[in-house]
Short mmCIF file of N, CA and C and ligand atoms in Angstrom, two decimals:
data_model
loop_
_atom_site.label_atom_id
_atom_site.label_comp_id
_atom_site.label_asym_id
_atom_site.label_seq_id
_atom_site.Cartn_x
_atom_site.Cartn_y
_atom_site.Cartn_z
N UNK A 1 -11.97 -35.71 26.16
CA UNK A 1 -10.84 -36.17 25.36
C UNK A 1 -10.02 -37.18 26.15
N UNK A 2 -9.59 -38.23 25.45
CA UNK A 2 -8.78 -39.25 26.13
C UNK A 2 -7.46 -38.66 26.57
N UNK A 3 -6.94 -39.24 27.64
CA UNK A 3 -5.69 -38.73 28.19
C UNK A 3 -4.52 -38.95 27.22
N UNK A 4 -4.55 -40.09 26.54
CA UNK A 4 -3.46 -40.43 25.63
C UNK A 4 -4.01 -40.55 24.21
N UNK A 5 -3.55 -39.66 23.33
CA UNK A 5 -3.95 -39.74 21.93
C UNK A 5 -2.80 -40.34 21.13
N UNK A 6 -3.13 -41.33 20.33
CA UNK A 6 -2.12 -42.05 19.56
C UNK A 6 -2.36 -41.81 18.08
N UNK A 7 -1.33 -41.39 17.38
CA UNK A 7 -1.39 -41.26 15.93
C UNK A 7 -1.00 -42.60 15.31
N UNK A 8 -1.89 -43.13 14.48
CA UNK A 8 -1.66 -44.44 13.87
C UNK A 8 -1.23 -44.22 12.42
N UNK A 9 -0.07 -44.75 12.06
CA UNK A 9 0.46 -44.60 10.70
C UNK A 9 0.40 -45.97 10.02
N UNK A 10 -0.48 -46.09 9.04
CA UNK A 10 -0.62 -47.36 8.31
C UNK A 10 0.20 -47.25 7.03
N UNK A 11 1.05 -48.23 6.80
CA UNK A 11 1.99 -48.16 5.68
C UNK A 11 1.44 -48.57 4.34
N UNK A 12 0.16 -48.92 4.28
CA UNK A 12 -0.46 -49.34 3.01
C UNK A 12 -1.57 -48.37 2.63
N UNK A 13 -1.64 -48.06 1.34
CA UNK A 13 -2.73 -47.22 0.85
C UNK A 13 -3.86 -48.06 0.25
N UNK A 14 -3.69 -49.36 0.24
CA UNK A 14 -4.65 -50.26 -0.43
C UNK A 14 -6.01 -50.23 0.28
N UNK A 15 -7.05 -50.21 -0.53
CA UNK A 15 -8.42 -50.09 0.04
C UNK A 15 -8.71 -51.22 1.03
N UNK A 16 -8.37 -52.45 0.65
CA UNK A 16 -8.68 -53.60 1.52
C UNK A 16 -7.46 -54.06 2.32
N UNK A 17 -6.61 -53.11 2.65
CA UNK A 17 -5.36 -53.43 3.33
C UNK A 17 -5.57 -54.25 4.61
N UNK A 18 -4.82 -55.36 4.71
CA UNK A 18 -4.81 -56.14 5.95
C UNK A 18 -4.27 -55.30 7.10
N UNK A 19 -3.29 -54.47 6.79
CA UNK A 19 -2.69 -53.67 7.86
C UNK A 19 -3.65 -52.62 8.40
N UNK A 20 -4.46 -52.06 7.51
CA UNK A 20 -5.48 -51.11 7.99
C UNK A 20 -6.51 -51.85 8.86
N UNK A 21 -6.87 -53.06 8.42
CA UNK A 21 -7.81 -53.85 9.23
C UNK A 21 -7.21 -54.18 10.59
N UNK A 22 -5.92 -54.51 10.58
CA UNK A 22 -5.25 -54.79 11.85
C UNK A 22 -5.24 -53.55 12.74
N UNK A 23 -4.95 -52.41 12.12
CA UNK A 23 -4.92 -51.14 12.89
C UNK A 23 -6.30 -50.87 13.49
N UNK A 24 -7.35 -51.09 12.69
CA UNK A 24 -8.71 -50.83 13.19
C UNK A 24 -9.09 -51.79 14.31
N UNK A 25 -8.60 -53.02 14.22
CA UNK A 25 -9.01 -54.04 15.19
C UNK A 25 -8.22 -53.95 16.49
N UNK A 26 -6.91 -53.71 16.39
CA UNK A 26 -6.09 -53.79 17.61
C UNK A 26 -6.39 -52.64 18.56
N UNK A 27 -6.81 -51.51 18.01
CA UNK A 27 -7.06 -50.36 18.90
C UNK A 27 -8.26 -50.63 19.82
N UNK A 28 -9.09 -51.57 19.43
CA UNK A 28 -10.24 -51.90 20.29
C UNK A 28 -9.80 -52.63 21.56
N UNK A 29 -8.55 -53.06 21.60
CA UNK A 29 -8.03 -53.77 22.77
C UNK A 29 -7.40 -52.82 23.79
N UNK A 30 -7.43 -51.52 23.50
CA UNK A 30 -6.81 -50.53 24.39
C UNK A 30 -7.82 -50.03 25.42
N UNK A 31 -7.35 -49.53 26.56
CA UNK A 31 -8.25 -49.00 27.58
C UNK A 31 -8.85 -47.66 27.16
N UNK A 32 -9.95 -47.23 27.81
CA UNK A 32 -10.65 -46.00 27.40
C UNK A 32 -9.82 -44.73 27.48
N UNK A 33 -8.79 -44.72 28.29
CA UNK A 33 -7.98 -43.49 28.39
C UNK A 33 -7.10 -43.30 27.16
N UNK A 34 -7.14 -44.28 26.24
CA UNK A 34 -6.40 -44.17 24.99
C UNK A 34 -7.36 -43.98 23.82
N UNK A 35 -7.03 -43.01 22.92
CA UNK A 35 -7.79 -42.89 21.67
C UNK A 35 -6.80 -42.91 20.51
N UNK A 36 -7.26 -43.39 19.37
CA UNK A 36 -6.38 -43.63 18.22
C UNK A 36 -6.94 -42.94 16.99
N UNK A 37 -6.07 -42.25 16.28
CA UNK A 37 -6.47 -41.55 15.06
C UNK A 37 -5.51 -41.93 13.93
N UNK A 38 -6.05 -42.51 12.86
CA UNK A 38 -5.17 -42.82 11.72
C UNK A 38 -4.83 -41.53 10.99
N UNK A 39 -3.57 -41.33 10.68
CA UNK A 39 -3.16 -40.14 9.95
C UNK A 39 -3.09 -40.47 8.46
N UNK A 40 -3.36 -39.46 7.65
CA UNK A 40 -3.34 -39.65 6.21
C UNK A 40 -1.92 -39.42 5.70
N UNK A 41 -1.41 -40.36 4.90
CA UNK A 41 -0.07 -40.16 4.33
C UNK A 41 -0.07 -40.24 2.81
N UNK A 42 -1.21 -40.61 2.23
CA UNK A 42 -1.27 -40.82 0.78
C UNK A 42 -1.26 -39.53 -0.03
N UNK A 43 -1.52 -38.41 0.62
CA UNK A 43 -1.56 -37.14 -0.12
C UNK A 43 -0.30 -36.29 0.08
N UNK A 44 0.70 -36.85 0.73
CA UNK A 44 1.93 -36.08 0.96
C UNK A 44 2.74 -35.98 -0.33
N UNK A 45 3.42 -34.86 -0.53
CA UNK A 45 4.32 -34.78 -1.69
C UNK A 45 5.51 -35.70 -1.48
N UNK A 46 6.16 -36.09 -2.59
CA UNK A 46 7.44 -36.78 -2.46
C UNK A 46 8.41 -35.82 -1.78
N UNK A 47 9.10 -36.31 -0.78
CA UNK A 47 9.98 -35.42 -0.04
C UNK A 47 11.03 -34.80 -0.94
N UNK A 48 11.18 -33.48 -0.81
CA UNK A 48 12.20 -32.74 -1.57
C UNK A 48 12.78 -31.70 -0.63
N UNK A 49 14.05 -31.76 -0.40
CA UNK A 49 14.67 -30.86 0.58
C UNK A 49 14.50 -29.38 0.20
N UNK A 50 14.30 -29.13 -1.09
CA UNK A 50 14.07 -27.74 -1.52
C UNK A 50 12.80 -27.15 -0.90
N UNK A 51 11.88 -28.02 -0.47
CA UNK A 51 10.60 -27.55 0.08
C UNK A 51 10.67 -27.29 1.59
N UNK A 52 11.81 -27.51 2.20
CA UNK A 52 11.89 -27.43 3.67
C UNK A 52 11.41 -26.08 4.21
N UNK A 53 11.72 -25.02 3.48
CA UNK A 53 11.35 -23.69 3.99
C UNK A 53 9.88 -23.37 3.72
N UNK A 54 9.23 -24.20 2.94
CA UNK A 54 7.84 -23.93 2.55
C UNK A 54 7.09 -25.25 2.39
N UNK A 55 6.89 -25.92 3.52
CA UNK A 55 6.31 -27.26 3.46
C UNK A 55 4.84 -27.22 3.06
N UNK A 56 4.41 -28.24 2.34
CA UNK A 56 3.02 -28.34 1.88
C UNK A 56 2.07 -28.42 3.08
N UNK A 57 0.83 -28.00 2.86
CA UNK A 57 -0.17 -28.05 3.94
C UNK A 57 -0.33 -29.46 4.49
N UNK A 58 -0.27 -30.46 3.59
CA UNK A 58 -0.43 -31.85 4.04
C UNK A 58 0.72 -32.27 4.96
N UNK A 59 1.89 -31.74 4.71
CA UNK A 59 3.04 -32.05 5.57
C UNK A 59 2.88 -31.35 6.92
N UNK A 60 2.45 -30.10 6.88
CA UNK A 60 2.22 -29.37 8.15
C UNK A 60 1.15 -30.07 8.98
N UNK A 61 0.10 -30.54 8.29
CA UNK A 61 -0.98 -31.26 8.99
C UNK A 61 -0.43 -32.52 9.69
N UNK A 62 0.35 -33.29 8.93
CA UNK A 62 0.92 -34.51 9.52
C UNK A 62 1.80 -34.17 10.71
N UNK A 63 2.63 -33.16 10.56
CA UNK A 63 3.54 -32.80 11.65
C UNK A 63 2.76 -32.37 12.90
N UNK A 64 1.69 -31.63 12.70
CA UNK A 64 0.86 -31.21 13.84
C UNK A 64 0.20 -32.42 14.51
N UNK A 65 -0.25 -33.37 13.70
CA UNK A 65 -0.89 -34.57 14.27
C UNK A 65 0.13 -35.38 15.08
N UNK A 66 1.33 -35.46 14.57
CA UNK A 66 2.38 -36.21 15.29
C UNK A 66 2.74 -35.47 16.58
N UNK A 67 2.92 -34.16 16.47
CA UNK A 67 3.37 -33.40 17.65
C UNK A 67 2.32 -33.40 18.76
N UNK A 68 1.04 -33.42 18.38
CA UNK A 68 0.01 -33.36 19.43
C UNK A 68 -0.33 -34.75 20.00
N UNK A 69 0.25 -35.80 19.43
CA UNK A 69 -0.01 -37.15 19.94
C UNK A 69 0.95 -37.49 21.08
N UNK A 70 0.49 -38.38 21.97
CA UNK A 70 1.36 -38.84 23.06
C UNK A 70 2.15 -40.09 22.66
N UNK A 71 1.75 -40.70 21.55
CA UNK A 71 2.46 -41.90 21.08
C UNK A 71 2.10 -42.16 19.63
N UNK A 72 2.91 -43.02 19.00
CA UNK A 72 2.71 -43.37 17.59
C UNK A 72 2.61 -44.89 17.47
N UNK A 73 1.71 -45.32 16.62
CA UNK A 73 1.60 -46.75 16.32
C UNK A 73 1.78 -46.94 14.82
N UNK A 74 2.84 -47.64 14.45
CA UNK A 74 3.11 -47.94 13.04
C UNK A 74 2.57 -49.34 12.74
N UNK A 75 1.77 -49.43 11.69
CA UNK A 75 1.21 -50.72 11.26
C UNK A 75 1.57 -50.85 9.78
N UNK A 76 2.53 -51.69 9.49
CA UNK A 76 3.07 -51.65 8.12
C UNK A 76 3.19 -53.00 7.45
N UNK A 77 2.93 -53.02 6.16
CA UNK A 77 3.27 -54.21 5.37
C UNK A 77 4.77 -54.26 5.11
N UNK A 78 5.19 -55.35 4.51
CA UNK A 78 6.57 -55.47 4.05
C UNK A 78 6.56 -55.44 2.53
N UNK A 79 7.34 -54.53 1.97
CA UNK A 79 7.50 -54.45 0.51
C UNK A 79 8.94 -54.75 0.19
N UNK A 80 9.17 -55.84 -0.54
CA UNK A 80 10.52 -56.19 -0.97
C UNK A 80 11.51 -56.16 0.18
N UNK A 81 11.06 -56.77 1.28
CA UNK A 81 11.87 -56.95 2.49
C UNK A 81 12.21 -55.65 3.21
N UNK A 82 11.40 -54.60 2.96
CA UNK A 82 11.60 -53.35 3.69
C UNK A 82 10.23 -52.70 3.90
N UNK A 83 10.25 -51.43 4.31
CA UNK A 83 8.97 -50.72 4.47
C UNK A 83 8.56 -50.11 3.14
N UNK A 84 7.26 -49.92 2.92
CA UNK A 84 6.81 -49.27 1.69
C UNK A 84 7.37 -47.86 1.57
N UNK A 85 7.66 -47.45 0.33
CA UNK A 85 8.15 -46.09 0.10
C UNK A 85 7.20 -45.04 0.62
N UNK A 86 5.91 -45.34 0.58
CA UNK A 86 4.91 -44.38 1.07
C UNK A 86 5.14 -44.05 2.54
N UNK A 87 5.47 -45.08 3.29
CA UNK A 87 5.70 -44.87 4.73
C UNK A 87 7.01 -44.11 4.95
N UNK A 88 8.04 -44.50 4.21
CA UNK A 88 9.33 -43.81 4.39
C UNK A 88 9.19 -42.34 4.01
N UNK A 89 8.40 -42.09 2.96
CA UNK A 89 8.17 -40.71 2.53
C UNK A 89 7.50 -39.88 3.63
N UNK A 90 6.52 -40.49 4.29
CA UNK A 90 5.82 -39.79 5.38
C UNK A 90 6.80 -39.51 6.53
N UNK A 91 7.61 -40.51 6.84
CA UNK A 91 8.57 -40.34 7.94
C UNK A 91 9.55 -39.22 7.59
N UNK A 92 10.07 -39.24 6.37
CA UNK A 92 11.04 -38.22 5.96
C UNK A 92 10.41 -36.82 5.99
N UNK A 93 9.21 -36.70 5.44
CA UNK A 93 8.55 -35.39 5.41
C UNK A 93 8.39 -34.80 6.82
N UNK A 94 7.97 -35.64 7.77
CA UNK A 94 7.72 -35.11 9.11
C UNK A 94 8.99 -34.98 9.95
N UNK A 95 10.12 -35.41 9.40
CA UNK A 95 11.37 -35.33 10.15
C UNK A 95 12.14 -34.04 9.88
N UNK A 96 11.64 -33.25 8.95
CA UNK A 96 12.38 -32.08 8.47
C UNK A 96 11.54 -30.82 8.57
N UNK A 97 12.10 -29.57 8.50
CA UNK A 97 13.51 -29.28 8.28
C UNK A 97 14.40 -29.74 9.43
N UNK A 98 15.69 -29.75 9.17
CA UNK A 98 16.65 -30.18 10.17
C UNK A 98 16.41 -29.42 11.48
N UNK A 99 16.34 -30.18 12.56
CA UNK A 99 16.10 -29.57 13.86
C UNK A 99 14.63 -29.47 14.21
N UNK A 100 13.76 -29.81 13.26
CA UNK A 100 12.31 -29.76 13.54
C UNK A 100 11.66 -31.11 13.24
N UNK A 101 12.28 -32.14 13.80
CA UNK A 101 11.81 -33.51 13.63
C UNK A 101 10.58 -33.74 14.52
N UNK A 102 9.41 -33.90 13.89
CA UNK A 102 8.16 -34.04 14.66
C UNK A 102 8.10 -35.36 15.43
N UNK A 103 8.89 -36.35 15.02
CA UNK A 103 8.81 -37.68 15.65
C UNK A 103 9.61 -37.76 16.95
N UNK A 104 10.52 -36.84 17.15
CA UNK A 104 11.49 -36.96 18.25
C UNK A 104 10.81 -37.16 19.60
N UNK A 105 11.25 -38.17 20.31
CA UNK A 105 10.78 -38.41 21.66
C UNK A 105 9.44 -39.11 21.77
N UNK A 106 8.75 -39.32 20.66
CA UNK A 106 7.42 -39.94 20.74
C UNK A 106 7.55 -41.44 20.91
N UNK A 107 6.95 -41.99 21.97
CA UNK A 107 7.01 -43.44 22.12
C UNK A 107 6.27 -44.15 20.98
N UNK A 108 6.88 -45.22 20.47
CA UNK A 108 6.33 -45.88 19.28
C UNK A 108 6.16 -47.37 19.49
N UNK A 109 5.20 -47.91 18.75
CA UNK A 109 5.02 -49.35 18.63
C UNK A 109 5.03 -49.71 17.15
N UNK A 110 5.52 -50.90 16.84
CA UNK A 110 5.63 -51.34 15.45
C UNK A 110 4.99 -52.72 15.32
N UNK A 111 4.00 -52.83 14.45
CA UNK A 111 3.39 -54.13 14.18
C UNK A 111 3.13 -54.23 12.67
N UNK A 112 2.79 -55.42 12.21
CA UNK A 112 2.48 -55.55 10.80
C UNK A 112 1.99 -56.94 10.44
N UNK A 113 1.33 -57.00 9.31
CA UNK A 113 0.83 -58.28 8.80
C UNK A 113 1.18 -58.35 7.32
N UNK A 114 1.57 -59.55 6.88
CA UNK A 114 1.83 -59.74 5.45
C UNK A 114 1.37 -61.13 5.05
N UNK A 115 1.34 -61.37 3.75
CA UNK A 115 0.94 -62.69 3.30
C UNK A 115 2.12 -63.67 3.37
N UNK A 116 3.31 -63.16 3.51
CA UNK A 116 4.50 -64.01 3.61
C UNK A 116 4.65 -64.59 5.01
N UNK A 117 5.40 -65.71 5.10
CA UNK A 117 5.48 -66.41 6.38
C UNK A 117 6.27 -65.66 7.45
N UNK A 118 7.15 -64.75 7.05
CA UNK A 118 7.91 -64.05 8.10
C UNK A 118 7.18 -62.80 8.59
N UNK A 119 5.98 -62.59 8.06
CA UNK A 119 5.05 -61.62 8.64
C UNK A 119 5.60 -60.24 8.95
N UNK A 120 6.32 -59.64 8.01
CA UNK A 120 6.85 -58.26 8.10
C UNK A 120 8.09 -58.11 9.01
N UNK A 121 8.71 -59.22 9.38
CA UNK A 121 9.87 -59.13 10.28
C UNK A 121 10.98 -58.24 9.72
N UNK A 122 11.27 -58.40 8.44
CA UNK A 122 12.35 -57.60 7.83
C UNK A 122 11.96 -56.12 7.75
N UNK A 123 10.73 -55.87 7.37
CA UNK A 123 10.26 -54.48 7.28
C UNK A 123 10.33 -53.81 8.66
N UNK A 124 9.91 -54.53 9.67
CA UNK A 124 9.91 -53.95 11.01
C UNK A 124 11.33 -53.65 11.48
N UNK A 125 12.25 -54.53 11.13
CA UNK A 125 13.63 -54.30 11.55
C UNK A 125 14.20 -53.06 10.86
N UNK A 126 13.88 -52.89 9.58
CA UNK A 126 14.30 -51.68 8.88
C UNK A 126 13.67 -50.45 9.51
N UNK A 127 12.40 -50.55 9.84
CA UNK A 127 11.71 -49.41 10.44
C UNK A 127 12.33 -49.04 11.79
N UNK A 128 12.67 -50.05 12.56
CA UNK A 128 13.27 -49.78 13.87
C UNK A 128 14.58 -48.99 13.74
N UNK A 129 15.31 -49.30 12.69
CA UNK A 129 16.56 -48.57 12.45
C UNK A 129 16.28 -47.08 12.23
N UNK A 130 15.25 -46.80 11.44
CA UNK A 130 14.88 -45.41 11.15
C UNK A 130 14.40 -44.71 12.42
N UNK A 131 13.56 -45.41 13.18
CA UNK A 131 12.98 -44.79 14.38
C UNK A 131 14.06 -44.50 15.43
N UNK A 132 15.07 -45.36 15.47
CA UNK A 132 16.17 -45.11 16.41
C UNK A 132 16.87 -43.81 16.07
N UNK A 133 17.11 -43.59 14.78
CA UNK A 133 17.78 -42.35 14.37
C UNK A 133 16.90 -41.14 14.67
N UNK A 134 15.58 -41.32 14.56
CA UNK A 134 14.66 -40.21 14.80
C UNK A 134 14.41 -39.97 16.29
N UNK A 135 15.08 -40.74 17.13
CA UNK A 135 15.02 -40.56 18.59
C UNK A 135 13.65 -40.91 19.16
N UNK A 136 13.08 -42.00 18.63
CA UNK A 136 11.79 -42.46 19.13
C UNK A 136 11.99 -43.70 20.01
N UNK A 137 11.63 -43.62 21.30
CA UNK A 137 11.70 -44.83 22.12
C UNK A 137 10.67 -45.85 21.62
N UNK A 138 11.14 -47.00 21.16
CA UNK A 138 10.26 -47.96 20.47
C UNK A 138 10.19 -49.26 21.26
N UNK A 139 8.97 -49.69 21.53
CA UNK A 139 8.74 -50.94 22.28
C UNK A 139 9.47 -52.09 21.60
N UNK A 140 10.32 -52.78 22.36
CA UNK A 140 11.12 -53.86 21.77
C UNK A 140 10.44 -55.21 21.83
N UNK A 141 9.76 -55.48 22.95
CA UNK A 141 9.08 -56.75 23.15
C UNK A 141 7.71 -56.53 23.77
N UNK A 142 6.73 -57.33 23.42
CA UNK A 142 6.81 -58.43 22.46
C UNK A 142 6.80 -57.93 21.02
N UNK A 143 7.32 -58.75 20.13
CA UNK A 143 7.25 -58.44 18.71
C UNK A 143 5.98 -59.07 18.13
N UNK A 144 5.48 -58.44 17.08
CA UNK A 144 4.24 -58.93 16.45
C UNK A 144 4.50 -59.11 14.95
N UNK A 145 4.65 -60.35 14.55
CA UNK A 145 4.81 -60.66 13.12
C UNK A 145 3.64 -61.54 12.72
N UNK A 146 2.72 -61.00 11.95
CA UNK A 146 1.49 -61.75 11.66
C UNK A 146 1.41 -62.11 10.18
N UNK A 147 1.09 -63.36 9.93
CA UNK A 147 0.80 -63.78 8.56
C UNK A 147 -0.71 -63.73 8.36
N UNK A 148 -1.14 -63.10 7.27
CA UNK A 148 -2.57 -62.99 7.00
C UNK A 148 -3.15 -64.36 6.69
N UNK A 149 -4.11 -64.78 7.51
CA UNK A 149 -4.74 -66.09 7.32
C UNK A 149 -6.21 -65.96 7.62
N UNK A 150 -7.00 -66.90 7.12
CA UNK A 150 -8.42 -66.91 7.47
C UNK A 150 -8.54 -66.97 8.99
N UNK A 151 -9.47 -66.19 9.53
CA UNK A 151 -9.71 -66.22 10.97
C UNK A 151 -8.93 -65.17 11.73
N UNK A 152 -8.02 -64.46 11.03
CA UNK A 152 -7.29 -63.39 11.73
C UNK A 152 -8.28 -62.35 12.26
N UNK A 153 -9.29 -62.05 11.45
CA UNK A 153 -10.36 -61.13 11.88
C UNK A 153 -11.69 -61.88 11.87
N UNK A 154 -12.59 -61.51 12.78
CA UNK A 154 -13.93 -62.12 12.73
C UNK A 154 -14.83 -61.31 11.79
N UNK A 155 -16.10 -61.68 11.68
CA UNK A 155 -17.01 -61.04 10.73
C UNK A 155 -17.20 -59.55 11.04
N UNK A 156 -17.00 -59.16 12.29
CA UNK A 156 -17.18 -57.76 12.67
C UNK A 156 -15.89 -56.95 12.55
N UNK A 157 -14.82 -57.60 12.07
CA UNK A 157 -13.55 -56.88 11.95
C UNK A 157 -12.74 -56.85 13.22
N UNK A 158 -13.17 -57.61 14.23
CA UNK A 158 -12.37 -57.70 15.45
C UNK A 158 -11.29 -58.76 15.27
N UNK A 159 -10.28 -58.73 16.16
CA UNK A 159 -9.25 -59.76 16.12
C UNK A 159 -9.91 -61.12 16.40
N UNK A 160 -9.60 -62.11 15.57
CA UNK A 160 -10.17 -63.44 15.74
C UNK A 160 -9.71 -64.10 17.03
N UNK A 161 -10.43 -65.13 17.45
CA UNK A 161 -10.20 -65.76 18.75
C UNK A 161 -8.77 -66.28 18.92
N UNK A 162 -8.19 -66.84 17.86
CA UNK A 162 -6.86 -67.47 18.00
C UNK A 162 -5.75 -66.46 18.29
N UNK A 163 -5.93 -65.23 17.82
CA UNK A 163 -4.86 -64.23 17.98
C UNK A 163 -5.14 -63.21 19.08
N UNK A 164 -6.34 -63.28 19.65
CA UNK A 164 -6.76 -62.19 20.53
C UNK A 164 -5.88 -62.03 21.77
N UNK A 165 -5.56 -63.14 22.44
CA UNK A 165 -4.78 -63.06 23.68
C UNK A 165 -3.37 -62.51 23.40
N UNK A 166 -2.81 -62.98 22.31
CA UNK A 166 -1.48 -62.56 21.87
C UNK A 166 -1.45 -61.04 21.63
N UNK A 167 -2.46 -60.56 20.91
CA UNK A 167 -2.49 -59.13 20.58
C UNK A 167 -2.90 -58.28 21.78
N UNK A 168 -3.74 -58.85 22.66
CA UNK A 168 -4.10 -58.13 23.89
C UNK A 168 -2.84 -57.91 24.74
N UNK A 169 -2.02 -58.93 24.82
CA UNK A 169 -0.78 -58.83 25.58
C UNK A 169 0.12 -57.74 24.99
N UNK A 170 0.19 -57.70 23.65
CA UNK A 170 0.99 -56.65 23.02
C UNK A 170 0.44 -55.27 23.37
N UNK A 171 -0.88 -55.13 23.26
CA UNK A 171 -1.49 -53.82 23.53
C UNK A 171 -1.25 -53.39 24.98
N UNK A 172 -1.34 -54.33 25.91
CA UNK A 172 -1.10 -54.00 27.32
C UNK A 172 0.32 -53.46 27.51
N UNK A 173 1.26 -54.09 26.84
CA UNK A 173 2.67 -53.64 26.94
C UNK A 173 2.85 -52.28 26.25
N UNK A 174 2.18 -52.10 25.13
CA UNK A 174 2.28 -50.82 24.41
C UNK A 174 1.71 -49.68 25.26
N UNK A 175 0.58 -49.93 25.87
CA UNK A 175 -0.06 -48.92 26.73
C UNK A 175 0.89 -48.52 27.87
N UNK A 176 1.50 -49.51 28.49
CA UNK A 176 2.44 -49.22 29.59
C UNK A 176 3.65 -48.45 29.07
N UNK A 177 4.09 -48.79 27.86
CA UNK A 177 5.25 -48.14 27.25
C UNK A 177 4.96 -46.66 26.99
N UNK A 178 3.79 -46.38 26.45
CA UNK A 178 3.42 -44.99 26.16
C UNK A 178 3.31 -44.20 27.47
N UNK A 179 2.69 -44.80 28.45
CA UNK A 179 2.54 -44.09 29.74
C UNK A 179 3.91 -43.76 30.34
N UNK A 180 4.84 -44.67 30.16
CA UNK A 180 6.18 -44.47 30.73
C UNK A 180 6.96 -43.38 29.99
N UNK A 181 6.76 -43.29 28.67
CA UNK A 181 7.63 -42.42 27.87
C UNK A 181 6.95 -41.15 27.35
N UNK A 182 5.63 -41.04 27.51
CA UNK A 182 4.94 -39.86 26.97
C UNK A 182 5.41 -38.61 27.71
N UNK A 183 5.61 -37.53 26.96
CA UNK A 183 6.10 -36.28 27.57
C UNK A 183 4.98 -35.64 28.37
C1 LIG B 1 5.56 -54.15 -3.99
C2 LIG B 1 5.25 -55.30 -3.07
C3 LIG B 1 6.28 -55.95 -2.43
C4 LIG B 1 5.99 -56.99 -1.53
N1 LIG B 1 7.00 -57.56 -0.82
C5 LIG B 1 6.71 -58.44 0.18
C6 LIG B 1 7.73 -58.87 1.07
O1 LIG B 1 8.90 -58.52 0.95
N2 LIG B 1 7.38 -59.71 2.08
C7 LIG B 1 6.08 -60.13 2.25
O2 LIG B 1 5.81 -60.87 3.21
N3 LIG B 1 5.10 -59.71 1.43
C8 LIG B 1 5.37 -58.87 0.40
N4 LIG B 1 4.38 -58.40 -0.40
C9 LIG B 1 3.01 -58.92 -0.23
C10 LIG B 1 2.29 -58.18 0.88
O3 LIG B 1 2.46 -58.88 2.09
C11 LIG B 1 0.79 -58.10 0.57
O4 LIG B 1 0.60 -57.41 -0.67
C12 LIG B 1 0.00 -57.46 1.67
O5 LIG B 1 -1.36 -57.63 1.42
C13 LIG B 1 0.34 -55.96 1.78
O6 LIG B 1 -0.28 -55.39 2.92
P1 LIG B 1 -1.70 -54.67 2.86
O7 LIG B 1 -2.73 -55.77 2.73
O8 LIG B 1 -1.83 -53.96 4.17
O9 LIG B 1 -1.74 -53.75 1.68
C14 LIG B 1 4.64 -57.39 -1.32
C15 LIG B 1 3.62 -56.73 -2.01
C16 LIG B 1 3.91 -55.70 -2.86
C17 LIG B 1 2.78 -54.98 -3.56
#
């Protein structure tokens, strides 16, 4: 088992999601002591505080995956200048009941790709606000705002040549961040 296990939260449920492709590609730039597992968020119930005392199995599963990870990687699209409701729902579900926030203390990275020119900048800023409240140390620099364009991925689904060095640099910083902050 790798020394550092990272839970990857993709904010899109779309089958051909650019963000899922980005998540699949960027993890190949990490060293062998890191392993990455995408967590499922599409089957979670809509958060309802009445359920706090009896959380759904899917919520318990997500919380266990978060708690057993040494770090979290958020890969999210931008929806209407914020994060998708699906992602916020997952975050809310795993943050409760009060005092049992599964995200607390987990080092995080935030990246995203969109078809718009600002490449998820607004969504990421909103997400950072949420992660700060959840007490997650979140890598501040470098930032990754990617616009989906031809050549972003090669035929094998790897990061294309033009973006590879940029994303490798981000991954190197993320790896160091997780090592520094992992419990
Ligand atoms: C409800 C909705 C809202 C969107 N809002 C934005 C937005 O605010 N900024 C942006 O750059 N793209 C926006 N888009 C376009 C997304 O960038 C695009 O759909 C992208 O492919 C979503 O990511 P995915 O490929 O990982 O699903 C929006 C798309 C949807 C469906």
